[in-house]
C-alpha positions in Angstrom: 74.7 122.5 89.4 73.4 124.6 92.2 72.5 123.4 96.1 70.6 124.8 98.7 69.7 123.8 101.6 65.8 123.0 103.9 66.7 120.2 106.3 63.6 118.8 108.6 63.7 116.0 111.2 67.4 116.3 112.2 68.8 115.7 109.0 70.0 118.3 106.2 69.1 118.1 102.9 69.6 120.4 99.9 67.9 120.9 96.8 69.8 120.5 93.7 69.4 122.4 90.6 70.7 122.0 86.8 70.4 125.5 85.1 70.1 125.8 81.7 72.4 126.9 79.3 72.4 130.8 79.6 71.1 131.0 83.0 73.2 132.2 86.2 73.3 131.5 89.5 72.5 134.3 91.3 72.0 133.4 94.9 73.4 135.5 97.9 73.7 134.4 101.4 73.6 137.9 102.4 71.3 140.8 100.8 74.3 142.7 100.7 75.8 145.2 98.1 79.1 144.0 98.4 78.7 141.0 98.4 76.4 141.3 95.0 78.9 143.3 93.7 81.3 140.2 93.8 79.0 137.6 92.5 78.2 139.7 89.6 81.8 140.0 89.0 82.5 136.3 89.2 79.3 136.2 86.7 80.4 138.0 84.0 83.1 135.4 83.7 80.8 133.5 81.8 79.9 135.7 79.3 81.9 136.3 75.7 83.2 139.7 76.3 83.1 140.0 72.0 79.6 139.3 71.7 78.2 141.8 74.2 75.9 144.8 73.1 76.3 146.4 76.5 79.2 147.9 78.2 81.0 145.2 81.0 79.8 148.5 83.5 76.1 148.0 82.8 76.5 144.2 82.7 77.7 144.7 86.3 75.0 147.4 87.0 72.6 145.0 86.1 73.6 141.2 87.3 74.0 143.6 90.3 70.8 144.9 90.8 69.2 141.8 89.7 70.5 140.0 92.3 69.6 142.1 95.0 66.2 142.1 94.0 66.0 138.6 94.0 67.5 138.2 97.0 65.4 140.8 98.8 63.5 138.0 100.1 65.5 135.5 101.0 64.8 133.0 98.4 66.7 129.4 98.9 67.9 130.0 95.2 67.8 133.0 92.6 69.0 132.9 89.0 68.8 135.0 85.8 69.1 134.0 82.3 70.8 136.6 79.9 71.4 136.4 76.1 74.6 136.2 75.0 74.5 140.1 74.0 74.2 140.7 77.4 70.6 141.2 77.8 68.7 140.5 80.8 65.5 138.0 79.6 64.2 136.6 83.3 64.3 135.9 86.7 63.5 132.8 88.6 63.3 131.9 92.2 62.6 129.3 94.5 61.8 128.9 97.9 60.2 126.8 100.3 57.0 127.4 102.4 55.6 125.5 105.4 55.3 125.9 109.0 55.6 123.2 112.0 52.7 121.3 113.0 50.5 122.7 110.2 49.4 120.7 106.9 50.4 122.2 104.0 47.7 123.0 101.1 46.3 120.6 98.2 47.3 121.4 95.5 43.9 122.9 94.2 44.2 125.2 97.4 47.5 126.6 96.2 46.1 127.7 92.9 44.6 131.1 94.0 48.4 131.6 96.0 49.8 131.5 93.1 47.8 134.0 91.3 47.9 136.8 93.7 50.1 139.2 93.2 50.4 142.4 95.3 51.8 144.7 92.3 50.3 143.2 89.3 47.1 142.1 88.0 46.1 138.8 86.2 45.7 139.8 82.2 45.1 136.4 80.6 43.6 133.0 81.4 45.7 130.7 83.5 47.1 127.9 82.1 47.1 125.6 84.9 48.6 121.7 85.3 48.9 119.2 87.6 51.9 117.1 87.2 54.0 114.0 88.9 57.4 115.1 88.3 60.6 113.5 90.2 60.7 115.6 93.0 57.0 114.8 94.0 53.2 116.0 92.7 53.4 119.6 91.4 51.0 122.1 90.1 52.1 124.4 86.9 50.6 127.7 86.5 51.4 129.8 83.5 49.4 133.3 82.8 50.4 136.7 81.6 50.0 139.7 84.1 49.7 143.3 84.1 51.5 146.1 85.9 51.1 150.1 86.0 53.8 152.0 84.6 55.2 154.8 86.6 53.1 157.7 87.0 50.0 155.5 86.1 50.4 155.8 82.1 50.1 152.8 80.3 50.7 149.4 81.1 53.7 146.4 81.7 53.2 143.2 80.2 55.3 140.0 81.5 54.4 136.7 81.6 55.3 133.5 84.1 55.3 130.3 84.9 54.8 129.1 88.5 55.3 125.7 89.8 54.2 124.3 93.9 55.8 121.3 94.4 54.9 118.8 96.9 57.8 116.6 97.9 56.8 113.2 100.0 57.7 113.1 103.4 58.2 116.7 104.0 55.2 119.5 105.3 56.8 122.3 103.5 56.2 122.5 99.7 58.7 124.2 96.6 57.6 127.4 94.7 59.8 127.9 91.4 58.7 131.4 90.1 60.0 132.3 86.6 59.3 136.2 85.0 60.1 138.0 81.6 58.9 140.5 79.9 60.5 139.5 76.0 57.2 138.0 75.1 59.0 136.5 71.7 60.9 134.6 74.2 57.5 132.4 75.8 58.5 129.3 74.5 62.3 129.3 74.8 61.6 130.2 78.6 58.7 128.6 79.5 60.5 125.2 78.2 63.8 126.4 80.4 61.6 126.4 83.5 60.1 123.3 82.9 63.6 121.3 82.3 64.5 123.0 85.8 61.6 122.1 87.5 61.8 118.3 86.0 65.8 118.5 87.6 65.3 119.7 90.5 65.8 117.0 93.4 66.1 116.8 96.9 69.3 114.8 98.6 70.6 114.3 102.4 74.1 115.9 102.8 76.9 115.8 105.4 78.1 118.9 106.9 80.4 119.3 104.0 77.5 119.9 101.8 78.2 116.3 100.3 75.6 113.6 99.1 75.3 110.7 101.8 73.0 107.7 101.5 69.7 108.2 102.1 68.5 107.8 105.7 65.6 105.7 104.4 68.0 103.0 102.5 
């Protein structure tokens, strides 16, 4: 289980997320070398040394780099999933988006959000849902996009699935973003995101960090 926090109206809550088997936690409070340095260490933990096609220095090199990239934006929660061998397979991050005093989007508005991309263009039709999941009313958008290679030959194929949810009560809404580029992996990682998405759940805390009774009950 992972927790972080967006607190509104003088109380803190946290979301809560369940990661699925093969995924890592990834999160840094600080976009620091060091300190991704250290959380990639205490990473490769849980990884089976025996069953790794990499060396534990690229392992490092890469839970490393990973993490600072998706931490380069501050995200309220980053995680990777790897295969067992050590390979890298996607990325995933959620944050939180609103601002004081001004109504967030409908849903239908947030569509065209969620396609633009400044780096990458849209290479397939979207695939796009409207859900009631736990956590409130979410739109799902899944397409494949497109990006130039360097030096402009050719071009990089990954797929994702996005999800805006819209928890009650709140003006700010949830963006889960999940990438890859192992395009045998759709299913297996589309499915992930969606078990995450269906997890995730929003709870008041104490200054501990602790679950407390809802302010509501």
């Amino acid at each position: 289980m992972a927790s972080h926090g967006a607190g509104e109206n003088d109380v803190d809550y946290e979301y809560r997320f369940d990661l699925p088997s093969g995924w890592f936690d990834l999160t840094l409070e600080h976009c620091h070398y060091s300190d991704a340095v250290i959380l990639a260490g205490s990473v490769m933990k849980g990884f089976n040394l025996l069953e790794l096609d990499v060396s534990r220095r690229d392992l490092l090199r890469d839970l490393t780099d990973r993490a600072l990239i998706l931490n380069s934006d501050a995200p309220i929660f980053a995680a990777a999933c790897y295969a067992p061998n050590g390979n890298g397979l996607a990325n995933l991050k959620v944050d939180t988006y609103g601002e004081e005093g001004v109504p967030r989007p409908a849903p239908e508005e947030v569509v065209p959000m969620l396609l633009k991309w400044s780096n990458r263009e849209v290479a397939s039709e979207p695939d796009i849902k409207y859900l009631d999941l736990a956590a409130g009313p979410a739109v799902r958008v899944q397409v494949m996009l497109k990006a130039k290679r360097r030096l402009g030959f050719g071009r990089q194929l990954s797929e994702c699935v996005d999800y805006a949810v819209f928890p009650p009560g709140v003006n700010h809404l949830v963006v889960v973003n999940t990438r890859w580029r192992s395009m045998e992996r759709t299913d297996e990682l589309s499915r992930c995101t969606d078990e995450f998405v269906a997890a995730m759940r929003r709870v008041p805390v104490d200054i501990n960090g602790d679950e407390v009774a809802s302010p509501n009950e």
